[in-house]
Amino acid sequence: LPISKTIIIPEGVKIISSTCFNFNSIAKNYISKVVFPNTLEKINSLAFGNQYLSGALRIPGSCKIIDSNAFYGTSHRITELILEEGVENINFGAFALQGSYELKNLHIPNSVKSVGQNAFYIPSLKTVSAPAGLDLSTAGIPAAAVITYRDLPE
C-alpha cells in the first residue's frame, strides 16, 4: 500500500457527506485513521466505503446516525470499534467490516435505538454486549458470537 493518511475532521463539522472519503483507485486516497469531532451528528452512506482504516475507530456520542454502508469494505483492519453513548441509529451495512479479523468484541451503547440489516457484519466477532430489547436478529452478527443483553438503567 502507498503511504496512508490520518484524517482529522475539525470541530464544528456536523455531517460527513456520502462517499466523501470513499476509496477511489484513481485518486489512491488511502486513509488509515480518522478522528471525528465531538460536534459530528451524522455519517452518510459510503462516507468511508472501501477504505483502509486500521486500529481503533471511535464514533463520538454526538453522532446520532451512521448511515448505510458508511464503513463498508473488506480492506478495513479495525481492531476496536468504540461507539460512544449517544449514538442512536446504525443503518444497513454501516459496519460491514469483513476484513477486520482482529475485531472480536463489540459494545453497543444503551442509546442505540435501531440497528439495520447487516449493520455489524463482522465475521470475527466473538462477544457482543447490547442493551436489553435491541433487535439484533438481522444485524449480521455471527451465529457463534455470544450476545449479552444488559438491563437498561431506570
CSV table of N, CA, C and O in Angstrom, one decimal, residues 64-143:
chain,number,residue,atom,x,y,z
A,64,LYS,N,-25.5,10.9,16.0
A,64,LYS,CA,-26.7,10.1,16.2
A,64,LYS,C,-27.0,9.1,15.2
A,64,LYS,O,-27.6,8.0,15.4
A,65,ILE,N,-26.5,9.3,13.9
A,65,ILE,CA,-26.9,8.4,12.8
A,65,ILE,C,-25.6,8.0,12.0
A,65,ILE,O,-24.8,8.9,11.6
A,66,ILE,N,-25.5,6.7,11.8
A,66,ILE,CA,-24.4,6.2,11.0
A,66,ILE,C,-25.2,5.5,9.8
A,66,ILE,O,-25.9,4.5,10.0
A,67,ASP,N,-25.1,6.1,8.7
A,67,ASP,CA,-26.0,5.7,7.6
A,67,ASP,C,-25.5,4.4,6.9
A,67,ASP,O,-24.4,3.9,7.2
A,68,SER,N,-26.3,4.0,5.9
A,68,SER,CA,-26.0,2.7,5.2
A,68,SER,C,-24.6,2.6,4.6
A,68,SER,O,-24.1,3.6,4.0
A,69,ASN,N,-23.9,1.5,4.9
A,69,ASN,CA,-22.6,1.2,4.4
A,69,ASN,C,-21.6,2.3,4.6
A,69,ASN,O,-20.6,2.4,3.9
A,70,ALA,N,-21.7,3.1,5.7
A,70,ALA,CA,-20.8,4.2,6.0
A,70,ALA,C,-19.3,3.7,6.0
A,70,ALA,O,-18.4,4.4,5.6
A,71,PHE,N,-19.1,2.5,6.6
A,71,PHE,CA,-17.8,2.0,6.7
A,71,PHE,C,-17.6,0.6,6.0
A,71,PHE,O,-16.8,-0.2,6.4
A,72,TYR,N,-18.4,0.4,5.0
A,72,TYR,CA,-18.4,-0.8,4.3
A,72,TYR,C,-17.1,-1.1,3.6
A,72,TYR,O,-16.4,-0.2,3.1
A,73,GLY,N,-16.7,-2.4,3.7
A,73,GLY,CA,-15.5,-2.7,2.9
A,73,GLY,C,-14.7,-3.9,3.5
A,73,GLY,O,-14.7,-4.2,4.7
A,74,THR,N,-13.9,-4.5,2.7
A,74,THR,CA,-13.1,-5.7,3.1
A,74,THR,C,-11.6,-5.3,3.4
A,74,THR,O,-10.9,-6.1,3.8
A,75,SER,N,-11.3,-4.0,3.1
A,75,SER,CA,-9.9,-3.6,3.3
A,75,SER,C,-9.6,-3.0,4.7
A,75,SER,O,-8.5,-2.7,5.0
A,76,HIS,N,-10.7,-2.7,5.4
A,76,HIS,CA,-10.5,-2.1,6.8
A,76,HIS,C,-9.8,-3.2,7.6
A,76,HIS,O,-10.1,-4.4,7.5
A,77,ARG,N,-9.0,-2.7,8.6
A,77,ARG,CA,-8.4,-3.6,9.5
A,77,ARG,C,-8.6,-3.0,10.9
A,77,ARG,O,-7.6,-2.8,11.7
A,78,ILE,N,-9.8,-2.8,11.3
A,78,ILE,CA,-10.2,-2.2,12.5
A,78,ILE,C,-10.1,-3.2,13.6
A,78,ILE,O,-10.6,-4.3,13.5
A,79,THR,N,-9.4,-2.8,14.7
A,79,THR,CA,-9.2,-3.8,15.8
A,79,THR,C,-10.1,-3.5,17.0
A,79,THR,O,-10.4,-4.3,17.8
A,80,GLU,N,-10.7,-2.2,17.1
A,80,GLU,CA,-11.6,-1.9,18.1
A,80,GLU,C,-12.6,-0.9,17.6
A,80,GLU,O,-12.2,0.1,17.0
A,81,LEU,N,-13.8,-1.1,17.8
A,81,LEU,CA,-14.9,-0.2,17.4
A,81,LEU,C,-15.5,0.4,18.7
A,81,LEU,O,-16.1,-0.4,19.4
A,82,ILE,N,-15.3,1.7,18.8
A,82,ILE,CA,-15.8,2.3,20.0
A,82,ILE,C,-17.0,3.2,19.7
A,82,ILE,O,-16.9,4.2,19.0
A,83,LEU,N,-18.2,2.7,20.1
A,83,LEU,CA,-19.4,3.5,19.9
A,83,LEU,C,-19.7,4.2,21.2
A,83,LEU,O,-20.1,3.5,22.2
A,84,GLU,N,-19.7,5.5,21.2
A,84,GLU,CA,-19.9,6.2,22.5
A,84,GLU,C,-21.4,6.3,22.8
A,84,GLU,O,-22.2,6.3,21.9
A,85,GLU,N,-21.7,6.4,24.1
A,85,GLU,CA,-23.1,6.7,24.5
A,85,GLU,C,-23.6,7.9,23.8
A,85,GLU,O,-22.9,8.9,23.8
A,86,GLY,N,-24.8,7.8,23.1
A,86,GLY,CA,-25.4,8.9,22.4
A,86,GLY,C,-25.7,8.5,20.9
A,86,GLY,O,-26.6,9.1,20.3
A,87,VAL,N,-24.9,7.6,20.4
A,87,VAL,CA,-25.2,7.0,19.1
A,87,VAL,C,-26.6,6.4,19.1
A,87,VAL,O,-26.9,5.6,20.1
A,88,GLU,N,-27.4,6.6,18.1
A,88,GLU,CA,-28.8,6.1,18.2
A,88,GLU,C,-29.2,5.2,17.0
A,88,GLU,O,-29.8,4.2,17.3
A,89,ASN,N,-28.8,5.5,15.8
A,89,ASN,CA,-29.3,4.7,14.6
A,89,ASN,C,-28.1,4.2,13.8
A,89,ASN,O,-27.3,5.0,13.4
A,90,ILE,N,-28.0,2.9,13.7
A,90,ILE,CA,-26.9,2.3,12.9
A,90,ILE,C,-27.6,1.6,11.8
A,90,ILE,O,-28.2,0.5,12.0
A,91,ASN,N,-27.5,2.1,10.6
A,91,ASN,CA,-28.2,1.7,9.4
A,91,ASN,C,-27.6,0.5,8.7
A,91,ASN,O,-26.5,0.1,9.0
A,92,PHE,N,-28.3,0.0,7.7
A,92,PHE,CA,-27.9,-1.1,6.8
A,92,PHE,C,-26.4,-1.1,6.5
A,92,PHE,O,-25.9,-0.2,5.9
A,93,GLY,N,-25.7,-2.2,6.9
A,93,GLY,CA,-24.4,-2.4,6.5
A,93,GLY,C,-23.4,-1.4,7.0
A,93,GLY,O,-22.3,-1.3,6.5
A,94,ALA,N,-23.8,-0.5,8.0
A,94,ALA,CA,-22.9,0.6,8.4
A,94,ALA,C,-21.5,0.1,8.8
A,94,ALA,O,-20.5,0.8,8.4
A,95,PHE,N,-21.4,-1.0,9.5
A,95,PHE,CA,-20.1,-1.5,9.9
A,95,PHE,C,-19.9,-2.9,9.3
A,95,PHE,O,-19.7,-3.9,10.0
A,96,ALA,N,-20.0,-3.0,8.0
A,96,ALA,CA,-19.8,-4.3,7.3
A,96,ALA,C,-18.3,-4.4,7.1
A,96,ALA,O,-17.7,-3.9,6.2
A,97,LEU,N,-17.6,-5.0,8.1
A,97,LEU,CA,-16.2,-4.9,8.2
A,97,LEU,C,-15.6,-6.3,8.1
A,97,LEU,O,-14.9,-6.9,9.0
A,98,GLN,N,-15.8,-6.9,6.9
A,98,GLN,CA,-15.4,-8.3,6.7
A,98,GLN,C,-13.9,-8.5,6.8
A,98,GLN,O,-13.4,-9.6,7.1
A,99,GLY,N,-13.0,-7.5,6.6
A,99,GLY,CA,-11.6,-7.6,6.7
A,99,GLY,C,-11.0,-7.4,8.0
A,99,GLY,O,-9.8,-7.5,8.2
A,100,SER,N,-11.8,-7.0,9.0
A,100,SER,CA,-11.3,-6.6,10.3
A,100,SER,C,-11.2,-7.9,11.2
A,100,SER,O,-12.0,-8.0,12.1
A,101,TYR,N,-10.2,-8.7,10.9
A,101,TYR,CA,-10.1,-10.0,11.6
A,101,TYR,C,-9.8,-10.0,13.0
A,101,TYR,O,-10.1,-10.9,13.8
A,102,GLU,N,-9.2,-8.9,13.5
A,102,GLU,CA,-8.9,-8.8,14.9
A,102,GLU,C,-10.0,-8.2,15.8
A,102,GLU,O,-9.8,-8.1,17.0
A,103,LEU,N,-11.1,-7.7,15.1
A,103,LEU,CA,-12.2,-7.2,15.9
A,103,LEU,C,-13.0,-8.3,16.4
A,103,LEU,O,-13.8,-8.9,15.7
A,104,LYS,N,-12.9,-8.5,17.7
A,104,LYS,CA,-13.5,-9.7,18.4
A,104,LYS,C,-14.7,-9.3,19.3
A,104,LYS,O,-15.6,-10.1,19.5
A,105,ASN,N,-14.7,-8.1,19.9
A,105,ASN,CA,-15.6,-7.7,20.9
A,105,ASN,C,-16.3,-6.4,20.4
A,105,ASN,O,-15.7,-5.5,19.9
A,106,LEU,N,-17.6,-6.3,20.8
A,106,LEU,CA,-18.4,-5.1,20.4
A,106,LEU,C,-19.3,-4.8,21.6
A,106,LEU,O,-20.0,-5.6,22.1
A,107,HIS,N,-19.2,-3.5,22.0
A,107,HIS,CA,-20.2,-3.0,23.0
A,107,HIS,C,-21.1,-2.0,22.3
A,107,HIS,O,-20.6,-1.0,21.7
A,108,ILE,N,-22.4,-2.3,22.3
A,108,ILE,CA,-23.4,-1.4,21.7
A,108,ILE,C,-24.0,-0.5,22.9
A,108,ILE,O,-24.5,-1.1,23.8
A,109,PRO,N,-23.8,0.8,22.8
A,109,PRO,CA,-24.3,1.6,24.0
A,109,PRO,C,-25.8,1.6,24.1
A,109,PRO,O,-26.6,1.3,23.2
A,110,ASN,N,-26.2,1.9,25.3
A,110,ASN,CA,-27.7,1.9,25.7
A,110,ASN,C,-28.5,2.9,24.8
A,110,ASN,O,-29.7,2.7,24.7
A,111,SER,N,-27.8,3.9,24.3
A,111,SER,CA,-28.5,5.0,23.5
A,111,SER,C,-29.0,4.4,22.1
A,111,SER,O,-29.8,5.1,21.5
A,112,VAL,N,-28.4,3.3,21.7
A,112,VAL,CA,-28.8,2.8,20.3
A,112,VAL,C,-30.2,2.3,20.3
A,112,VAL,O,-30.6,1.5,21.1
A,113,LYS,N,-31.0,2.9,19.4
A,113,LYS,CA,-32.4,2.6,19.2
A,113,LYS,C,-32.7,1.6,18.1
A,113,LYS,O,-33.7,0.9,18.1
A,114,SER,N,-31.9,1.7,17.0
A,114,SER,CA,-32.2,0.8,15.9
A,114,SER,C,-30.8,0.4,15.2
A,114,SER,O,-29.9,1.1,15.2
A,115,VAL,N,-30.9,-0.9,14.8
A,115,VAL,CA,-29.7,-1.5,14.1
A,115,VAL,C,-30.2,-2.1,12.8
A,115,VAL,O,-31.1,-3.0,12.8
A,116,GLY,N,-29.7,-1.7,11.7
A,116,GLY,CA,-30.2,-2.1,10.4
A,116,GLY,C,-29.6,-3.5,10.0
A,116,GLY,O,-28.7,-4.0,10.7
A,117,GLN,N,-30.2,-4.0,8.9
A,117,GLN,CA,-29.7,-5.3,8.4
A,117,GLN,C,-28.2,-5.3,8.1
A,117,GLN,O,-27.7,-4.4,7.5
A,118,ASN,N,-27.5,-6.3,8.6
A,118,ASN,CA,-26.0,-6.4,8.4
A,118,ASN,C,-25.3,-5.2,8.8
A,118,ASN,O,-24.1,-5.0,8.4
A,119,ALA,N,-25.8,-4.4,9.8
A,119,ALA,CA,-25.1,-3.3,10.3
A,119,ALA,C,-23.8,-3.6,11.0
A,119,ALA,O,-22.8,-2.9,10.9
A,120,PHE,N,-23.7,-4.8,11.5
A,120,PHE,CA,-22.5,-5.3,12.2
A,120,PHE,C,-22.1,-6.6,11.5
A,120,PHE,O,-21.8,-7.6,12.2
A,121,TYR,N,-22.0,-6.6,10.2
A,121,TYR,CA,-21.5,-7.8,9.5
A,121,TYR,C,-20.0,-7.9,9.7
A,121,TYR,O,-19.2,-7.4,8.9
A,122,ILE,N,-19.6,-8.5,10.8
A,122,ILE,CA,-18.2,-8.5,11.2
A,122,ILE,C,-17.9,-10.0,11.6
A,122,ILE,O,-18.2,-10.4,12.7
A,123,PRO,N,-17.5,-10.8,10.6
A,123,PRO,CA,-17.4,-12.3,10.8
A,123,PRO,C,-16.5,-12.7,12.0
A,123,PRO,O,-16.7,-13.8,12.6
A,124,SER,N,-15.6,-11.8,12.4
A,124,SER,CA,-14.6,-12.2,13.5
A,124,SER,C,-15.2,-12.0,14.9
A,124,SER,O,-14.6,-12.4,15.9
A,125,LEU,N,-16.4,-11.4,15.0
A,125,LEU,CA,-16.9,-11.1,16.4
A,125,LEU,C,-17.1,-12.3,17.2
A,125,LEU,O,-17.6,-13.4,16.7
A,126,LYS,N,-16.7,-12.2,18.5
A,126,LYS,CA,-16.9,-13.4,19.4
A,126,LYS,C,-17.9,-13.0,20.5
A,126,LYS,O,-18.6,-13.9,21.0
A,127,THR,N,-17.9,-11.7,21.0
A,127,THR,CA,-18.8,-11.3,22.0
A,127,THR,C,-19.4,-9.9,21.7
A,127,THR,O,-18.7,-9.1,21.1
A,128,VAL,N,-20.7,-9.8,22.0
A,128,VAL,CA,-21.4,-8.5,21.8
A,128,VAL,C,-22.2,-8.3,23.0
A,128,VAL,O,-22.9,-9.1,23.6
A,129,SER,N,-22.1,-7.0,23.5
A,129,SER,CA,-22.8,-6.5,24.6
A,129,SER,C,-23.8,-5.5,24.1
A,129,SER,O,-23.4,-4.5,23.5
A,130,ALA,N,-25.1,-5.7,24.4
A,130,ALA,CA,-26.1,-4.8,23.9
A,130,ALA,C,-27.2,-4.5,24.9
A,130,ALA,O,-27.4,-5.3,25.8
A,131,PRO,N,-27.9,-3.3,24.8
A,131,PRO,CA,-29.0,-3.0,25.7
A,131,PRO,C,-30.2,-4.0,25.5
A,131,PRO,O,-30.5,-4.4,24.3
A,132,ALA,N,-30.8,-4.4,26.6
A,132,ALA,CA,-32.0,-5.2,26.5
A,132,ALA,C,-33.0,-4.6,25.6
A,132,ALA,O,-33.2,-3.4,25.6
A,133,GLY,N,-33.7,-5.5,24.8
A,133,GLY,CA,-34.7,-5.0,23.9
A,133,GLY,C,-34.3,-4.6,22.5
A,133,GLY,O,-35.1,-4.4,21.6
A,134,LEU,N,-33.0,-4.5,22.3
A,134,LEU,CA,-32.5,-4.1,21.0
A,134,LEU,C,-32.5,-5.3,20.1
A,134,LEU,O,-32.0,-6.3,20.4
A,135,ASP,N,-33.2,-5.1,18.9
A,135,ASP,CA,-33.3,-6.2,18.0
A,135,ASP,C,-32.0,-6.4,17.1
A,135,ASP,O,-31.7,-5.5,16.3
A,136,LEU,N,-31.3,-7.5,17.3
A,136,LEU,CA,-30.1,-7.7,16.6
A,136,LEU,C,-30.2,-8.9,15.6
A,136,LEU,O,-29.2,-9.4,15.1
A,137,SER,N,-31.4,-9.4,15.4
A,137,SER,CA,-31.7,-10.6,14.7
A,137,SER,C,-31.2,-10.6,13.3
A,137,SER,O,-30.9,-11.6,12.7
A,138,THR,N,-31.2,-9.4,12.6
A,138,THR,CA,-30.7,-9.3,11.2
A,138,THR,C,-29.4,-8.4,11.1
A,138,THR,O,-29.1,-8.0,10.0
A,139,ALA,N,-28.7,-8.2,12.3
A,139,ALA,CA,-27.6,-7.3,12.3
A,139,ALA,C,-26.3,-7.9,11.7
A,139,ALA,O,-25.3,-7.1,11.5
A,140,GLY,N,-26.3,-9.2,11.3
A,140,GLY,CA,-25.2,-9.7,10.6
A,140,GLY,C,-24.1,-10.3,11.6
A,140,GLY,O,-23.0,-10.6,11.2
A,141,ILE,N,-24.5,-10.3,12.9
A,141,ILE,CA,-23.5,-10.8,13.9
A,141,ILE,C,-23.4,-12.3,13.7
A,141,ILE,O,-24.5,-13.0,13.6
A,142,PRO,N,-22.2,-12.9,13.8
A,142,PRO,CA,-22.1,-14.3,13.5
A,142,PRO,C,-22.9,-15.1,14.5
A,142,PRO,O,-23.0,-14.8,15.7
A,143,ALA,N,-23.4,-16.2,14.1
A,143,ALA,CA,-24.2,-17.1,14.9
A,143,ALA,C,-23.4,-17.6,16.1
A,143,ALA,O,-24.0,-17.9,17.2
